[in-house]
């Protein structure tokens, strides 16, 4: 327990107030009551994501998830949404690389309705042809908007190069060609083969008791079985870039160029993750976006946004440094960032920087969980990355134990200034 | 039983709103200044937002760079927003650390430095912020619509300001704007969270009690008469997606019509959460979704009304379906508006909108930061009673009110119709 904010830390989820139950069909439930709230948040995931998309049908998991609410064997589209929206409730599905996720919220009194729609959409979607075609047009339009977005394009190409040969390299939403190739039967078959209770996690947080949550989940999906459920394959290892790569995606008619630089990062469960995360905070988040913000924004005045992020996933991660700059300042920004990365892997961070960031980590967590949604996401992460129900109680100590040497070691393992990936998108390079 | 609100006004005019909430160990603190783009003159647009940026550049007591570190070190988060009618600064801190936020806000109300070198460095940061917005088709369309929607009222300017003005505004302009509007009599301080009202009031008295009131600010701005003929604007740019946006002059938030308009918007384009309310709902059963998206005239539709001091704009935005046209979308929207003008809506439809609003209100209220936000925000265009009576005001809306609103405000002669026309240029130039 942190000696800094003992009262605050008592408010964090821990083993005493999280209920975790595994149903006999493989579903895991995590729930935490908040009787100050008249509403409930439901979130979770299935063990089926875009890694299961065939190469010629990229976007299939995403398309399937989006189509679940377009009609069920019991109700047509308008009836589903009439029930949902009349109650002021929401429910949606979406796919990410590892999972098909879901999220909903409602007033406590409408929880039975939410679970009943949830169960129908998940287990008995009907994929009506007209709705699927309408959805296809919507996905194609969003891809077309994305193709005009400098940030989206830089990000897409960054992943393609950084994770070449790995499922993480592929676009979650597919491409216009692959979206056009997907048939209604593909959606049906994806749902049938990959949706099932094995590996499914449901988190419920709000003004409802744990026993009621367990009963509701039991009623909704407790009898769900799918003996044919095909689980995702193991993920191949990722390879760090052996050479520097520079790529520009030209987009006409833009005022700003989005820049993305970086390398691989540790996976979420790696022993190096926390040290890398603390280091990343110093590099591009603390205060006004860390060292990168200080140099690129505060000193040089080159960008409104300039900072870093560490995206740690199950199999690997990416360490990203980004900035939005005027095209004429692009090379200068790249140069400034490169120098900072160089310094970051050569010299340890200062004791003061480490101390500041440790204090921030330890202080901010209780503040980030003031809503049901915030608590629900934190429970989801505990389960997704198998961190343990007491993770938040142990975290302050783990953060305090990180040294400047740990940070330097993590930086050196992943950030290689000589082999950085540099991707930009904006007007044609001069 | 809702937590009571303590309202105090100091002799220098400073307003204080306090609400104790002890469900989480944190305090949310907001300082609201009655200044925004509404207070700007041609040639100086964007100055309120720029002043907001300069307020992060240090005082003698909290030099630049120390401010953000000081807050971050305590685990806190902070930021600021500038809008049409107001500028607000906020901090969220652990209970026992809130004094830091109180001290720094009191200090920067009067002691910000506006170092000339910092002004220059921030000029390019803000220009970069604007260039980032210019990358978005919808920003470019919005800017063209807003300037067409008003002839003289400052609501015609984007908050970020005109690019030419951003190059011209000088340090003296910024400092004068700061000294004019950052006075106790133009300010409201709102706190919600885990504190003791008496102690906080005593501390605020120490910090602000001796700051002299500034000259009275004439906050009246001449209201423009409604448009008499429809105005059309077109913006073109790369890509292949067409956007249609309609902007109708709307009532001010204090106008009793605002509530009937809110219900109308909910029926027409779907329920919108009050600002900062923690997420909205889907709108798939709204009249426009059914008339446009289900008939494949548009791929999405949204509407929005904003709470402002003077009449601003009610905006409807459609992303045109690739196989449709903006004319067809416009005709379908007009048909739905005519239906509202000519036929009374069912009382049950209104009751449904009320239930949706109640749910959204409940979601928004579970978050302490949102509650603190509303303590101040409501006073920027009305008073806190506006917020307290919000649900009750909606409940009084009748079908006749909705019809009258449609007839009065949604005449095509009172609107600007804007289209973003894609030039069809390939986005990505290979």
PDB file of C-alpha atoms in Angstrom, chain A residues 9-154:
ATOM      1  CA  UNK A   9      -5.933   3.945  -2.656  1.00  0.00           C
ATOM      2  CA  UNK A  10      -8.648   2.342  -0.575  1.00  0.00           C
ATOM      3  CA  UNK A  11     -11.119   3.521  -3.191  1.00  0.00           C
ATOM      4  CA  UNK A  12      -9.466   1.462  -5.914  1.00  0.00           C
ATOM      5  CA  UNK A  13     -10.884  -1.901  -6.940  1.00  0.00           C
ATOM      6  CA  UNK A  14      -9.337  -4.762  -4.983  1.00  0.00           C
ATOM      7  CA  UNK A  15     -10.000  -8.351  -3.982  1.00  0.00           C
ATOM      8  CA  UNK A  16     -12.444  -7.254  -1.228  1.00  0.00           C
ATOM      9  CA  UNK A  17     -14.849  -5.506  -3.565  1.00  0.00           C
ATOM     10  CA  UNK A  18     -14.414  -7.244  -6.917  1.00  0.00           C
ATOM     11  CA  UNK A  19     -16.449 -10.405  -7.441  1.00  0.00           C
ATOM     12  CA  UNK A  20     -14.954 -12.759  -9.996  1.00  0.00           C
ATOM     13  CA  UNK A  21     -16.851 -15.860 -11.046  1.00  0.00           C
ATOM     14  CA  UNK A  22     -16.213 -18.437 -13.757  1.00  0.00           C
ATOM     15  CA  UNK A  23     -19.311 -20.070 -15.206  1.00  0.00           C
ATOM     16  CA  UNK A  24     -19.250 -23.740 -16.150  1.00  0.00           C
ATOM     17  CA  UNK A  25     -19.332 -22.893 -19.875  1.00  0.00           C
ATOM     18  CA  UNK A  26     -16.112 -20.866 -19.639  1.00  0.00           C
ATOM     19  CA  UNK A  27     -17.436 -17.309 -19.229  1.00  0.00           C
ATOM     20  CA  UNK A  28     -15.677 -15.153 -16.618  1.00  0.00           C
ATOM     21  CA  UNK A  29     -17.673 -12.457 -14.822  1.00  0.00           C
ATOM     22  CA  UNK A  30     -16.112  -9.557 -12.926  1.00  0.00           C
ATOM     23  CA  UNK A  31     -18.326  -7.134 -11.109  1.00  0.00           C
ATOM     24  CA  UNK A  32     -18.106  -4.312  -8.608  1.00  0.00           C
ATOM     25  CA  UNK A  33     -21.113  -2.559  -7.126  1.00  0.00           C
ATOM     26  CA  UNK A  34     -21.487   1.200  -6.902  1.00  0.00           C
ATOM     27  CA  UNK A  35     -24.761   1.956  -5.175  1.00  0.00           C
ATOM     28  CA  UNK A  36     -24.193   5.705  -5.477  1.00  0.00           C
ATOM     29  CA  UNK A  37     -24.989   5.292  -9.142  1.00  0.00           C
ATOM     30  CA  UNK A  38     -28.447   4.780 -10.693  1.00  0.00           C
ATOM     31  CA  UNK A  39     -26.888   3.264 -13.803  1.00  0.00           C
ATOM     32  CA  UNK A  40     -24.875   0.257 -14.902  1.00  0.00           C
ATOM     33  CA  UNK A  41     -22.019  -0.228 -17.353  1.00  0.00           C
ATOM     34  CA  UNK A  42     -21.553  -3.582 -19.075  1.00  0.00           C
ATOM     35  CA  UNK A  43     -18.403  -4.318 -21.025  1.00  0.00           C
ATOM     36  CA  UNK A  44     -16.290  -7.273 -22.064  1.00  0.00           C
ATOM     37  CA  UNK A  45     -14.992  -9.341 -24.933  1.00  0.00           C
ATOM     38  CA  UNK A  46     -14.989 -12.601 -26.834  1.00  0.00           C
ATOM     39  CA  UNK A  47     -11.816 -14.379 -27.787  1.00  0.00           C
ATOM     40  CA  UNK A  48     -12.192 -13.611 -31.491  1.00  0.00           C
ATOM     41  CA  UNK A  49     -10.557 -10.654 -33.178  1.00  0.00           C
ATOM     42  CA  UNK A  50      -9.158  -9.467 -36.461  1.00  0.00           C
ATOM     43  CA  UNK A  51      -6.236 -11.902 -36.260  1.00  0.00           C
ATOM     44  CA  UNK A  52      -8.788 -14.452 -37.513  1.00  0.00           C
ATOM     45  CA  UNK A  53      -9.537 -12.472 -40.694  1.00  0.00           C
ATOM     46  CA  UNK A  54      -8.510 -14.315 -43.877  1.00  0.00           C
ATOM     47  CA  UNK A  55      -6.060 -12.222 -45.937  1.00  0.00           C
ATOM     48  CA  UNK A  56      -8.561 -11.750 -48.748  1.00  0.00           C
ATOM     49  CA  UNK A  57     -11.325 -10.784 -46.312  1.00  0.00           C
ATOM     50  CA  UNK A  58      -9.615  -8.368 -43.975  1.00  0.00           C
ATOM     51  CA  UNK A  59     -12.179  -6.538 -41.891  1.00  0.00           C
ATOM     52  CA  UNK A  60     -14.356  -9.643 -41.458  1.00  0.00           C
ATOM     53  CA  UNK A  61     -14.293  -9.625 -37.636  1.00  0.00           C
ATOM     54  CA  UNK A  62     -15.059  -5.922 -37.621  1.00  0.00           C
ATOM     55  CA  UNK A  63     -17.877  -6.298 -40.159  1.00  0.00           C
ATOM     56  CA  UNK A  64     -19.352  -9.230 -38.217  1.00  0.00           C
ATOM     57  CA  UNK A  65     -19.293  -7.327 -34.931  1.00  0.00           C
ATOM     58  CA  UNK A  66     -20.929  -4.284 -36.485  1.00  0.00           C
ATOM     59  CA  UNK A  67     -23.644  -6.446 -38.065  1.00  0.00           C
ATOM     60  CA  UNK A  68     -24.705  -8.228 -34.851  1.00  0.00           C
ATOM     61  CA  UNK A  69     -27.236  -5.567 -33.901  1.00  0.00           C
ATOM     62  CA  UNK A  70     -28.706  -5.286 -37.407  1.00  0.00           C
ATOM     63  CA  UNK A  71     -31.304  -7.963 -36.760  1.00  0.00           C
ATOM     64  CA  UNK A  72     -31.728 -11.130 -34.714  1.00  0.00           C
ATOM     65  CA  UNK A  73     -33.844 -14.222 -35.180  1.00  0.00           C
ATOM     66  CA  UNK A  74     -36.359 -12.663 -32.799  1.00  0.00           C
ATOM     67  CA  UNK A  75     -36.340  -8.981 -33.745  1.00  0.00           C
ATOM     68  CA  UNK A  76     -35.667  -6.791 -36.778  1.00  0.00           C
ATOM     69  CA  UNK A  77     -33.237  -3.863 -36.667  1.00  0.00           C
ATOM     70  CA  UNK A  78     -35.762  -1.132 -35.848  1.00  0.00           C
ATOM     71  CA  UNK A  79     -37.301  -3.148 -33.022  1.00  0.00           C
ATOM     72  CA  UNK A  80     -33.907  -3.781 -31.420  1.00  0.00           C
ATOM     73  CA  UNK A  81     -33.033  -0.118 -31.451  1.00  0.00           C
ATOM     74  CA  UNK A  82     -36.508   0.946 -30.459  1.00  0.00           C
ATOM     75  CA  UNK A  83     -36.212  -1.136 -27.279  1.00  0.00           C
ATOM     76  CA  UNK A  84     -32.717   0.112 -26.593  1.00  0.00           C
ATOM     77  CA  UNK A  85     -33.108   3.786 -27.376  1.00  0.00           C
ATOM     78  CA  UNK A  86     -36.526   4.065 -25.720  1.00  0.00           C
ATOM     79  CA  UNK A  87     -34.827   3.079 -22.479  1.00  0.00           C
ATOM     80  CA  UNK A  88     -32.023   5.577 -22.995  1.00  0.00           C
ATOM     81  CA  UNK A  89     -29.672   2.609 -23.101  1.00  0.00           C
ATOM     82  CA  UNK A  90     -26.824   1.831 -25.446  1.00  0.00           C
ATOM     83  CA  UNK A  91     -25.141  -1.343 -26.651  1.00  0.00           C
ATOM     84  CA  UNK A  92     -22.524  -1.887 -29.309  1.00  0.00           C
ATOM     85  CA  UNK A  93     -19.998  -4.416 -30.587  1.00  0.00           C
ATOM     86  CA  UNK A  94     -16.664  -3.902 -32.294  1.00  0.00           C
ATOM     87  CA  UNK A  95     -13.570  -5.905 -33.164  1.00  0.00           C
ATOM     88  CA  UNK A  96      -9.958  -5.253 -32.305  1.00  0.00           C
ATOM     89  CA  UNK A  97      -6.921  -7.313 -33.097  1.00  0.00           C
ATOM     90  CA  UNK A  98      -7.462  -9.920 -30.378  1.00  0.00           C
ATOM     91  CA  UNK A  99     -11.099  -9.596 -29.437  1.00  0.00           C
ATOM     92  CA  UNK A 100     -14.630  -8.799 -30.352  1.00  0.00           C
ATOM     93  CA  UNK A 101     -15.540  -6.351 -27.654  1.00  0.00           C
ATOM     94  CA  UNK A 102     -18.850  -5.050 -26.423  1.00  0.00           C
ATOM     95  CA  UNK A 103     -20.030  -2.183 -24.312  1.00  0.00           C
ATOM     96  CA  UNK A 104     -23.351  -0.915 -23.063  1.00  0.00           C
ATOM     97  CA  UNK A 105     -24.958   1.155 -20.366  1.00  0.00           C
ATOM     98  CA  UNK A 106     -28.429   1.638 -18.997  1.00  0.00           C
ATOM     99  CA  UNK A 107     -30.382   2.703 -15.952  1.00  0.00           C
ATOM    100  CA  UNK A 108     -30.437  -0.023 -13.298  1.00  0.00           C
ATOM    101  CA  UNK A 109     -34.102  -0.750 -14.036  1.00  0.00           C
ATOM    102  CA  UNK A 110     -33.284  -1.583 -17.656  1.00  0.00           C
ATOM    103  CA  UNK A 111     -30.519  -4.120 -17.027  1.00  0.00           C
ATOM    104  CA  UNK A 112     -32.753  -7.120 -17.903  1.00  0.00           C
ATOM    105  CA  UNK A 113     -33.516  -5.495 -21.263  1.00  0.00           C
ATOM    106  CA  UNK A 114     -29.848  -4.825 -21.954  1.00  0.00           C
ATOM    107  CA  UNK A 115     -28.873  -8.424 -21.219  1.00  0.00           C
ATOM    108  CA  UNK A 116     -31.678  -9.801 -23.319  1.00  0.00           C
ATOM    109  CA  UNK A 117     -30.644  -7.746 -26.369  1.00  0.00           C
ATOM    110  CA  UNK A 118     -27.009  -8.599 -25.700  1.00  0.00           C
ATOM    111  CA  UNK A 119     -27.723 -12.322 -25.679  1.00  0.00           C
ATOM    112  CA  UNK A 120     -29.816 -12.159 -28.854  1.00  0.00           C
ATOM    113  CA  UNK A 121     -27.270 -10.149 -30.798  1.00  0.00           C
ATOM    114  CA  UNK A 122     -24.433 -12.398 -29.748  1.00  0.00           C
ATOM    115  CA  UNK A 123     -26.090 -15.794 -30.121  1.00  0.00           C
ATOM    116  CA  UNK A 124     -28.785 -15.417 -32.738  1.00  0.00           C
ATOM    117  CA  UNK A 125     -27.904 -12.637 -35.165  1.00  0.00           C
ATOM    118  CA  UNK A 126     -29.779 -12.939 -38.465  1.00  0.00           C
ATOM    119  CA  UNK A 127     -27.522 -10.790 -40.697  1.00  0.00           C
ATOM    120  CA  UNK A 128     -30.381  -9.511 -42.930  1.00  0.00           C
ATOM    121  CA  UNK A 129     -29.080  -8.957 -46.424  1.00  0.00           C
ATOM    122  CA  UNK A 130     -30.347  -5.387 -46.864  1.00  0.00           C
ATOM    123  CA  UNK A 131     -28.855  -4.359 -43.526  1.00  0.00           C
ATOM    124  CA  UNK A 132     -25.532  -5.986 -44.352  1.00  0.00           C
ATOM    125  CA  UNK A 133     -25.364  -4.111 -47.657  1.00  0.00           C
ATOM    126  CA  UNK A 134     -26.173  -0.824 -45.909  1.00  0.00           C
ATOM    127  CA  UNK A 135     -23.498  -1.518 -43.345  1.00  0.00           C
ATOM    128  CA  UNK A 136     -21.014  -2.350 -46.116  1.00  0.00           C
ATOM    129  CA  UNK A 137     -21.612   1.079 -47.655  1.00  0.00           C
ATOM    130  CA  UNK A 138     -21.087   2.690 -44.263  1.00  0.00           C
ATOM    131  CA  UNK A 139     -17.808   0.838 -43.725  1.00  0.00           C
ATOM    132  CA  UNK A 140     -16.633   1.757 -47.244  1.00  0.00           C
ATOM    133  CA  UNK A 141     -17.442   5.409 -46.575  1.00  0.00           C
ATOM    134  CA  UNK A 142     -15.540   5.361 -43.326  1.00  0.00           C
ATOM    135  CA  UNK A 143     -12.544   3.798 -45.126  1.00  0.00           C
ATOM    136  CA  UNK A 144     -12.765   6.530 -47.704  1.00  0.00           C
ATOM    137  CA  UNK A 145     -12.753   9.203 -44.959  1.00  0.00           C
ATOM    138  CA  UNK A 146      -9.844   7.419 -43.301  1.00  0.00           C
ATOM    139  CA  UNK A 147      -7.906   7.486 -46.582  1.00  0.00           C
ATOM    140  CA  UNK A 148      -8.054  11.292 -46.371  1.00  0.00           C
ATOM    141  CA  UNK A 149      -6.935  11.506 -42.766  1.00  0.00           C
ATOM    142  CA  UNK A 150      -3.245  12.205 -42.278  1.00  0.00           C
ATOM    143  CA  UNK A 151      -3.155  10.668 -38.802  1.00  0.00           C
ATOM    144  CA  UNK A 152      -5.018   7.507 -39.825  1.00  0.00           C
ATOM    145  CA  UNK A 153      -2.830   7.006 -42.871  1.00  0.00           C
ATOM    146  CA  UNK A 154       0.432   7.536 -41.001  1.00  0.00           C
TER     147      UNK A 154
END
